[in-house]
Coordinates of C-alpha atoms in Angstrom, one line a residue:
X1 CA -65.3 -19.3 134.0
X2 CA -66.7 -19.2 137.4
X3 CA -64.4 -18.4 140.4
X4 CA -64.4 -19.6 144.0
X5 CA -62.7 -18.2 147.1
X6 CA -62.8 -19.6 150.5
X7 CA -62.2 -17.7 153.8
X8 CA -61.6 -19.8 156.9
X9 CA -62.1 -18.0 160.3
X10 CA -63.2 -18.5 163.9
X11 CA -65.6 -16.5 166.0
X12 CA -65.2 -15.6 169.7
X13 CA -66.4 -19.0 170.7
X14 CA -64.0 -20.8 168.5
X15 CA -66.7 -21.9 166.0
X16 CA -65.0 -22.4 162.6
X17 CA -66.9 -21.5 159.5
X18 CA -65.9 -22.2 155.9
X19 CA -67.3 -19.3 153.8
X20 CA -67.3 -18.9 150.2
X21 CA -68.0 -16.3 147.7
X22 CA -68.9 -17.5 144.2
X23 CA -70.2 -16.1 140.9
X24 CA -72.0 -17.7 138.1
X25 CA -72.0 -16.4 134.5
X26 CA -75.7 -17.1 134.3
X27 CA -77.5 -14.9 136.8
X28 CA -80.6 -16.9 137.5
X29 CA -81.1 -20.6 138.0
X30 CA -83.6 -22.9 139.8
X31 CA -82.7 -25.2 142.6
X32 CA -84.8 -28.3 143.2
X33 CA -84.6 -30.9 145.8
X34 CA -84.1 -34.5 144.8
X35 CA -87.6 -36.1 145.2
X36 CA -88.4 -37.8 148.4
X37 CA -91.1 -40.4 149.1
X38 CA -93.5 -37.5 149.2
X39 CA -91.9 -35.8 146.1
X40 CA -91.2 -32.6 148.2
X41 CA -89.7 -29.7 146.2
X42 CA -87.8 -26.7 147.4
X43 CA -86.7 -24.1 144.9
X44 CA -84.7 -20.9 145.1
X45 CA -84.4 -18.1 142.5
X46 CA -81.5 -15.7 141.8
X47 CA -79.0 -18.6 142.4
X48 CA -75.6 -17.0 142.0
X49 CA -73.5 -19.9 143.4
X50 CA -71.3 -22.3 141.4
X51 CA -68.6 -24.8 142.2
X52 CA -65.3 -25.0 140.2
X53 CA -64.5 -28.1 138.2
X54 CA -61.4 -30.1 139.1
X55 CA -60.8 -33.9 138.9
X56 CA -58.6 -36.8 138.3
X57 CA -58.6 -39.9 136.4
X58 CA -57.3 -43.5 136.3
X59 CA -58.1 -46.8 134.7
X60 CA -58.7 -50.4 135.5
X61 CA -57.7 -53.5 133.8
X62 CA -59.7 -56.7 132.9
X63 CA -59.7 -59.8 134.9
X64 CA -56.5 -62.0 135.2
X65 CA -58.6 -65.2 135.0
X66 CA -61.7 -66.3 133.1
X67 CA -65.1 -66.1 134.6
X68 CA -65.4 -69.8 135.3
X69 CA -61.7 -70.6 136.1
X70 CA -61.3 -72.6 139.4
X71 CA -58.5 -72.0 141.7
X72 CA -55.7 -74.4 141.7
X73 CA -53.8 -72.9 144.6
X74 CA -53.3 -75.0 147.8
X75 CA -56.2 -74.7 150.2
X76 CA -55.9 -72.0 152.8
X77 CA -55.9 -72.6 156.6
X78 CA -59.3 -72.1 158.0
X79 CA -59.8 -68.5 159.0
X80 CA -59.9 -67.8 162.7
X81 CA -62.9 -66.6 164.7
X82 CA -65.3 -64.8 164.3
X83 CA -65.5 -66.0 160.7
X84 CA -65.3 -69.7 161.4
X85 CA -68.4 -70.8 163.1
X86 CA -69.2 -74.6 162.8
X87 CA -72.5 -73.8 161.5
X88 CA -75.4 -71.3 161.7
X89 CA -79.1 -71.9 162.1
X90 CA -82.1 -69.7 162.5
X91 CA -82.4 -68.6 166.1
X92 CA -85.4 -66.2 165.9
X93 CA -87.6 -64.3 163.4
X94 CA -89.5 -61.0 163.9
X95 CA -92.9 -60.4 162.1
X96 CA -93.0 -58.0 159.1
X97 CA -93.4 -54.4 159.7
X98 CA -97.1 -53.5 159.4
X99 CA -97.1 -49.8 160.0
X100 CA -96.8 -46.8 157.7
X101 CA -94.9 -48.0 154.5
X102 CA -93.5 -44.5 153.8
X103 CA -91.9 -44.5 157.3
X104 CA -91.0 -48.1 157.7
X105 CA -87.8 -48.0 155.8
X106 CA -84.7 -49.1 157.7
X107 CA -82.3 -46.4 159.0
X108 CA -79.6 -48.5 160.7
X109 CA -79.0 -51.3 163.2
X110 CA -77.0 -51.3 166.5
X111 CA -75.4 -54.2 168.4
X112 CA -74.5 -54.5 172.1
X113 CA -73.9 -57.5 174.2
X114 CA -77.4 -57.2 175.5
X115 CA -79.5 -55.8 172.8
X116 CA -80.0 -55.7 169.0
X117 CA -81.5 -52.3 167.7
X118 CA -83.4 -52.0 164.5
X119 CA -84.1 -48.4 163.7
X120 CA -86.9 -47.4 161.2
X121 CA -88.8 -44.2 160.6
X122 CA -91.5 -45.7 162.7
X123 CA -89.4 -46.3 165.7
X124 CA -86.2 -47.8 167.1
X125 CA -87.0 -51.2 168.5
X126 CA -84.7 -52.9 171.2
X127 CA -84.7 -56.8 170.7
X128 CA -83.3 -59.4 173.0
X129 CA -80.4 -60.8 170.8
X130 CA -81.0 -64.3 172.1
X131 CA -84.6 -64.6 171.5
X132 CA -85.7 -61.7 169.3
X133 CA -88.2 -60.7 171.9
X134 CA -89.0 -57.1 171.9
X135 CA -87.7 -55.5 175.0
X136 CA -88.9 -52.0 174.2
X137 CA -88.1 -49.0 172.1
X138 CA -86.0 -45.9 172.3
X139 CA -88.3 -43.4 173.8
X140 CA -88.4 -39.9 172.0
X141 CA -87.3 -36.9 174.2
X142 CA -90.8 -35.4 173.8
X143 CA -94.2 -36.7 172.8
X144 CA -95.2 -36.7 169.1
X145 CA -91.7 -37.2 167.9
X146 CA -90.6 -39.6 165.0
X147 CA -87.1 -40.9 164.1
X148 CA -85.7 -39.6 161.0
X149 CA -82.0 -40.2 161.1
X150 CA -79.6 -42.6 163.0
X151 CA -75.9 -43.3 163.2
X152 CA -74.9 -46.4 161.5
X153 CA -73.1 -47.8 164.6
X154 CA -72.1 -47.0 168.1
X155 CA -68.9 -45.6 169.5
X156 CA -66.6 -47.9 171.5
X157 CA -68.3 -46.4 174.6
X158 CA -71.7 -47.5 173.3
X159 CA -72.9 -44.0 172.2
X160 CA -75.4 -43.6 169.2
X161 CA -77.4 -40.6 168.0
X162 CA -81.0 -40.4 166.7
X163 CA -82.6 -37.5 164.9
X164 CA -86.3 -36.7 165.3
X165 CA -89.1 -34.9 163.6
X166 CA -91.4 -33.0 165.9
X167 CA -95.1 -33.4 164.7
X168 CA -96.3 -35.0 161.5
X169 CA -93.5 -36.6 159.5
X170 CA -95.5 -36.4 156.3
X171 CA -96.1 -32.7 156.5
X172 CA -94.3 -30.8 153.7
X173 CA -92.7 -28.6 156.4
X174 CA -91.5 -31.6 158.5
X175 CA -88.0 -30.7 160.0
X176 CA -85.7 -33.4 161.0
X177 CA -83.9 -31.1 163.3
X178 CA -83.8 -32.5 166.9
X179 CA -80.7 -34.6 167.7
X180 CA -80.3 -37.0 170.7
X181 CA -77.3 -38.6 172.0
X182 CA -78.2 -42.2 173.3
X183 CA -76.2 -44.0 175.9
X184 CA -76.8 -47.7 175.2
X185 CA -74.7 -48.8 178.3
X186 CA -76.9 -46.7 180.7
X187 CA -80.3 -47.9 179.9
X188 CA -80.6 -46.1 176.6
X189 CA -80.6 -42.8 178.4
X190 CA -80.9 -39.7 176.4
X191 CA -77.8 -37.8 177.4
X192 CA -78.9 -34.5 175.7
X193 CA -81.2 -33.4 172.9
X194 CA -80.4 -30.2 170.7
X195 CA -82.1 -28.6 167.8
X196 CA -79.8 -28.2 164.8
X197 CA -81.0 -26.2 162.0
X198 CA -79.4 -25.2 158.8
X199 CA -77.9 -21.7 158.2
X200 CA -80.7 -19.2 157.4
X201 CA -81.7 -18.5 153.9
X202 CA -83.8 -15.4 153.3
X203 CA -84.0 -15.0 157.1
X204 CA -85.4 -18.5 157.7
X205 CA -83.5 -21.5 158.9
X206 CA -83.2 -24.2 156.3
X207 CA -84.5 -27.7 157.4
X208 CA -85.4 -31.0 155.9
X209 CA -87.3 -34.1 156.8
X210 CA -84.2 -36.3 156.9
X211 CA -80.7 -35.8 158.0
X212 CA -77.3 -37.5 158.2
X213 CA -75.5 -38.5 161.6
X214 CA -72.1 -40.0 162.0
X215 CA -69.2 -40.0 164.5
X216 CA -65.6 -39.0 163.8
X217 CA -62.4 -39.4 165.8
X218 CA -62.8 -38.4 169.4
X219 CA -66.6 -39.3 169.5
X220 CA -67.5 -35.9 167.8
X221 CA -71.0 -36.3 166.3
X222 CA -71.3 -34.8 163.0
X223 CA -74.8 -33.5 161.9
X224 CA -75.5 -32.7 158.2
X225 CA -78.3 -30.3 157.5
X226 CA -79.2 -29.2 154.0
X227 CA -76.5 -26.5 153.9
X228 CA -74.3 -27.0 157.0
X229 CA -72.4 -29.8 158.9
X230 CA -72.2 -29.2 162.6
X231 CA -69.8 -31.0 165.0
X232 CA -71.0 -31.7 168.5
X233 CA -68.8 -32.8 171.4
X234 CA -70.0 -35.6 173.7
X235 CA -71.3 -33.1 176.2
X236 CA -73.5 -31.5 173.5
X237 CA -71.3 -28.4 173.0
X238 CA -70.8 -27.2 169.5
X239 CA -67.2 -27.7 168.3
X240 CA -67.6 -26.2 164.8
X241 CA -69.8 -25.5 161.8
X242 CA -69.1 -25.8 158.1
X243 CA -71.3 -24.0 155.6
X244 CA -71.6 -25.1 151.9
X245 CA -71.0 -22.7 149.1
X246 CA -74.6 -21.5 148.8
X247 CA -75.0 -19.9 152.2
X248 CA -72.9 -16.6 151.8
X249 CA -74.5 -16.0 148.3
X250 CA -78.0 -16.3 149.8
X251 CA -78.6 -19.2 147.5
X252 CA -79.5 -22.8 148.1
X253 CA -77.0 -25.6 147.3
X254 CA -78.1 -29.0 148.8
X255 CA -75.9 -31.1 151.0
X256 CA -77.1 -34.5 149.9
X257 CA -75.2 -37.1 151.7
X258 CA -72.4 -37.5 154.2
X259 CA -70.0 -40.1 155.4
X260 CA -67.1 -40.2 158.0
X261 CA -63.8 -42.1 157.6
X262 CA -61.9 -41.8 161.0
X263 CA -60.8 -38.2 161.0
X264 CA -62.3 -37.2 157.6
X265 CA -65.8 -36.2 156.6
X266 CA -67.1 -36.4 153.0
X267 CA -70.0 -34.3 152.0
X268 CA -71.8 -34.7 148.7
X269 CA -73.3 -31.5 147.3
X270 CA -76.0 -31.4 144.6
X271 CA -77.3 -28.6 142.3
X272 CA -79.9 -29.2 139.6
X273 CA -79.2 -28.1 136.1
X274 CA -77.4 -29.0 133.0
X275 CA -77.8 -31.9 130.6
X276 CA -77.0 -34.3 133.5
X277 CA -80.1 -33.2 135.3
X278 CA -78.2 -33.1 138.6
X279 CA -74.6 -31.9 139.1
X280 CA -72.5 -33.2 142.0
X281 CA -69.4 -32.2 144.1
X282 CA -67.7 -33.7 146.9
X283 CA -66.2 -31.7 149.8
X284 CA -63.8 -33.3 152.3
X285 CA -63.5 -31.9 155.9
X286 CA -61.1 -32.8 158.7
X287 CA -62.1 -33.4 162.3
X288 CA -62.2 -29.7 163.0
X289 CA -64.7 -28.9 160.3
X290 CA -62.0 -27.4 158.0
X291 CA -62.3 -28.1 154.3
X292 CA -59.0 -29.7 153.5
X293 CA -59.0 -28.8 149.7
X294 CA -59.4 -25.5 148.1
X295 CA -62.7 -26.3 146.4
X296 CA -65.1 -29.2 146.2
X297 CA -64.3 -31.8 143.7
X298 CA -66.8 -32.2 140.8
X299 CA -68.4 -35.6 140.1
X300 CA -69.3 -35.9 136.4
X301 CA -72.1 -38.3 135.7
X302 CA -73.7 -39.6 132.5
X303 CA -77.1 -38.0 131.7
X304 CA -79.6 -39.1 134.3
X305 CA -77.0 -40.8 136.4
X306 CA -76.3 -40.4 140.2
X307 CA -73.5 -40.3 142.7
X308 CA -73.5 -42.2 146.0
X309 CA -70.9 -42.0 148.7
X310 CA -69.5 -45.3 150.1
X311 CA -70.3 -45.6 153.8
X312 CA -67.8 -48.2 154.9
X313 CA -64.2 -48.6 153.8
X314 CA -62.0 -46.1 152.1
X315 CA -63.0 -42.7 151.3
X316 CA -64.9 -43.3 148.1
X317 CA -68.0 -42.7 146.0
X318 CA -69.8 -44.7 143.3
X319 CA -70.9 -43.0 140.0
X320 CA -74.0 -44.8 138.7
X321 CA -75.4 -44.9 135.2
X322 CA -79.1 -44.0 134.3
X323 CA -81.2 -47.0 134.8
X324 CA -81.9 -47.8 131.0
X325 CA -78.3 -47.2 130.0
X326 CA -76.7 -50.7 129.5
X327 CA -73.4 -49.6 128.0
X328 CA -72.0 -47.1 130.5
X329 CA -70.2 -48.8 133.3
X330 CA -70.3 -47.6 136.9
X331 CA -67.2 -46.2 138.6
X332 CA -65.7 -46.5 142.0
X333 CA -64.0 -43.1 142.7
X334 CA -61.3 -43.1 145.5
X335 CA -60.4 -39.9 147.3
X336 CA -57.0 -39.1 148.9
X337 CA -56.8 -37.5 152.3
X338 CA -56.5 -33.9 150.9
X339 CA -59.9 -34.2 149.2
X340 CA -58.6 -34.8 145.7
X341 CA -59.5 -37.7 143.5
X342 CA -56.9 -40.5 143.8
X343 CA -58.3 -42.9 141.3
X344 CA -61.3 -43.7 139.1
X345 CA -61.8 -47.5 138.7
X346 CA -64.4 -48.7 136.1
X347 CA -66.5 -51.4 137.6
X348 CA -66.4 -53.9 134.8
X349 CA -65.5 -57.5 134.6
X350 CA -65.3 -60.3 131.8
X351 CA -67.4 -62.4 134.2
X352 CA -70.5 -60.1 133.5
X353 CA -72.1 -57.1 135.0
X354 CA -71.1 -56.0 138.4
X355 CA -73.9 -56.5 140.8
X356 CA -73.6 -53.6 143.4
X357 CA -76.8 -54.6 145.4
X358 CA -77.8 -51.1 146.1
X359 CA -80.0 -51.0 149.2
X360 CA -82.0 -47.8 149.7
X361 CA -82.7 -46.6 153.3
X362 CA -84.8 -43.9 154.9
X363 CA -84.0 -40.5 153.6
X364 CA -82.4 -41.3 150.2
X365 CA -79.3 -43.0 151.8
X366 CA -78.0 -45.9 149.7
X367 CA -75.5 -48.6 150.7
X368 CA -73.8 -51.2 148.3
X369 CA -72.7 -54.8 148.8
X370 CA -68.9 -54.2 148.5
X371 CA -66.3 -55.6 150.8
X372 CA -63.0 -53.8 151.5
X373 CA -60.0 -55.5 153.0
X374 CA -56.5 -53.7 153.1
X375 CA -56.0 -52.3 149.5
X376 CA -58.6 -54.7 147.9
X377 CA -62.2 -54.2 147.0
X378 CA -64.5 -57.1 146.4
X379 CA -67.6 -57.2 144.2
X380 CA -69.9 -59.6 142.7
X381 CA -70.3 -60.2 139.1
X382 CA -72.6 -62.3 136.8
X383 CA -76.1 -63.4 136.6
X384 CA -77.4 -64.9 140.0
X385 CA -80.2 -66.8 138.1
X386 CA -78.0 -68.5 135.6
X387 CA -77.9 -72.3 135.8
X388 CA -74.9 -72.7 133.6
X389 CA -72.5 -69.9 134.6
X390 CA -71.7 -69.4 138.4
X391 CA -71.6 -66.0 139.8
X392 CA -68.2 -64.6 140.5
X393 CA -66.2 -62.8 143.1
X394 CA -64.1 -60.0 141.6
X395 CA -61.0 -58.6 143.6
X396 CA -59.8 -55.1 142.6
X397 CA -56.5 -53.7 143.5
X398 CA -57.3 -50.1 144.9
X399 CA -53.8 -49.0 144.4
X400 CA -53.6 -49.7 140.7
X401 CA -57.3 -50.3 139.6
X402 CA -56.4 -53.6 138.2
X403 CA -58.4 -56.8 138.7
X404 CA -56.3 -59.1 140.9
X405 CA -58.5 -62.2 140.4
X406 CA -61.9 -63.5 139.6
X407 CA -63.3 -66.7 141.1
X408 CA -66.6 -68.6 141.0
X409 CA -69.2 -69.0 143.7
X410 CA -72.1 -71.1 142.6
X411 CA -74.8 -71.4 140.0
X412 CA -78.3 -69.9 140.9
X413 CA -77.0 -68.0 143.9
X414 CA -77.0 -64.4 145.1
X415 CA -73.6 -64.0 147.0
X416 CA -73.5 -61.5 149.7
X417 CA -70.6 -60.2 151.6
X418 CA -70.2 -60.9 155.5
X419 CA -66.9 -59.0 155.7
X420 CA -63.2 -58.9 154.9
X421 CA -59.8 -58.7 156.6
X422 CA -56.3 -58.3 155.2
X423 CA -56.2 -62.1 154.5
X424 CA -59.7 -63.2 153.3
X425 CA -63.0 -62.0 152.1
X426 CA -66.0 -63.8 153.5
X427 CA -69.0 -64.6 151.3
X428 CA -72.4 -66.0 152.0
X429 CA -73.6 -68.1 149.0
X430 CA -77.1 -66.8 149.2
X431 CA -80.0 -69.1 148.4
X432 CA -83.6 -68.1 148.7
X433 CA -84.9 -71.4 150.3
X434 CA -81.8 -73.7 150.7
X435 CA -78.8 -74.1 152.9
X436 CA -76.2 -71.5 152.3
X437 CA -72.5 -72.1 152.3
X438 CA -69.9 -69.6 153.8
X439 CA -66.8 -69.3 151.8
X440 CA -63.4 -67.6 152.6
X441 CA -61.6 -66.4 149.5
X442 CA -57.9 -65.7 150.1
X443 CA -57.0 -62.1 149.3
X444 CA -53.8 -63.1 147.7
X445 CA -55.0 -65.4 145.0
X446 CA -58.8 -66.1 145.5
X447 CA -58.4 -69.7 146.6
X448 CA -61.6 -70.8 148.3
X449 CA -62.3 -72.6 151.5
X450 CA -65.8 -73.4 152.8
X451 CA -65.8 -72.5 156.4
X452 CA -69.4 -72.9 157.5
X453 CA -73.1 -73.5 156.3
X454 CA -76.2 -71.4 157.2
X455 CA -79.1 -73.7 157.5
X456 CA -82.1 -72.8 155.4
X457 CA -84.6 -70.5 157.3
X458 CA -88.4 -71.2 157.6
X459 CA -89.2 -68.4 155.3
X460 CA -88.4 -67.3 151.7
X461 CA -85.5 -64.8 151.7
X462 CA -85.0 -62.5 148.7
X463 CA -81.2 -62.3 149.3
X464 CA -80.5 -59.5 146.7
X465 CA -82.4 -56.8 148.6
X466 CA -81.8 -57.7 152.3
X467 CA -79.4 -55.9 154.7
X468 CA -76.7 -58.4 155.7
X469 CA -75.3 -57.7 159.2
X470 CA -72.6 -60.2 160.5
X471 CA -70.7 -60.0 163.7
X472 CA -68.9 -62.6 165.7
X473 CA -71.0 -65.6 164.7
X474 CA -74.3 -63.8 164.7
X475 CA -75.8 -63.2 161.2
X476 CA -78.8 -60.7 161.2
X477 CA -80.7 -60.5 157.9
X478 CA -82.9 -57.5 157.9
X479 CA -85.7 -56.4 155.4
X480 CA -84.9 -52.7 154.6
X481 CA -88.6 -51.8 153.8
X482 CA -92.1 -53.0 154.6
X483 CA -91.6 -56.7 154.1
X484 CA -94.2 -59.3 153.5
X485 CA -92.7 -62.3 155.3
X486 CA -90.5 -61.1 158.1
X487 CA -88.8 -58.0 159.5
X488 CA -85.5 -59.6 160.6
X489 CA -84.0 -63.1 160.9
X490 CA -81.1 -64.0 163.3
X491 CA -78.8 -66.9 162.7
X492 CA -76.2 -68.3 165.1
X493 CA -74.4 -71.3 166.1
X494 CA -77.1 -73.6 167.7
X495 CA -77.0 -73.6 171.5
X496 CA -74.8 -70.5 171.7

């Protein structure tokens, strides 16, 4: 049985490092990177690192109402703004992305009062939120730089961060290792740019062609490299560095994904091997870069399955089945603040298959169409193309794993979530070419109120694959890849 020890210490500058010594009963293994768009592979021999197996379990319950049951509860009062616009209509549309399809995938979007930012691997465009007119782009700190990572939002003070590749982004040695802090309230000024590499392996710094960037409490920017996570203060000074288990053993264990949740950082670690093809663990760090649990938590997956972290909402991950496996149900795995597994909730419903609407972004990042409000998670179930059985909204109690209620939307519709609060979840009744209702479902019992209508746009919209970005009466619908009909469409109250 492998063993793991962790030593926590600080150097003279106060940089904290979490170091591990690990042993594996099998002395040699091969490490392979997950394939990217260019199918890049990195291998390392004499892999002597392993992560211990721990875990937790829980169970969910079936729906408390039939798939087509209609709510008989009294109608709820109309939700207050910003989820109660009188009606939304198309304000503007940008043309489709016409540049390099490998690099044109979406990274993230940012909003300010005066600009809407759409970040792709081809560049970060700055649009006039009123007209959609291109006002410029975020200028790289040096010539021949290309964006390769971006925070998913801005701080309260308007700060964001972008990562860059210097040189050809398609080269097999492309390194996403330059990080810039952007001040959107000061003319998109680059406050500083730093080069952040992973910890050396065999005397060479470990780099990759993508990275993860996110803010935690105190506006500390966390930067994930292939084998470290680095915390940077707003002035650019390094606050701390965490190193994954592969570094002290001179082996390569991949940091695959990272999300932040106020003062917690979740890091997903991957290692190839075993019947599952890939094995995964999740490490949880606090705001000082200290690992809060004794060892990473294993994330067992079915053969050929995957694990993805949940970017918004509670500390959570999703375990996905292999694509041709139609019997295994995906799981929502919730984590406690100490990094342990709090609950595993099977994502199943009597209303039909759960539709997670996974959207892949640049650099293997994935996001799902799940809404979280208080202690409730909301998902979509059923067949969006059925003309007899409406799609359903399923409410899951995160504290027990039980289904609270299941309520219908409409037939032949692709529901998408606009957001949630403790009282309601807000659902766009997505139609490809027709007007789309906006519904509020009460968190308590699922009773439904139509609160708005989004007028049909002038272009076909494949609702299942689009990025839905709603804020204060402004609904942006963004094509995550190289679209054929448009890049982004903005809806708002006419005349606003």
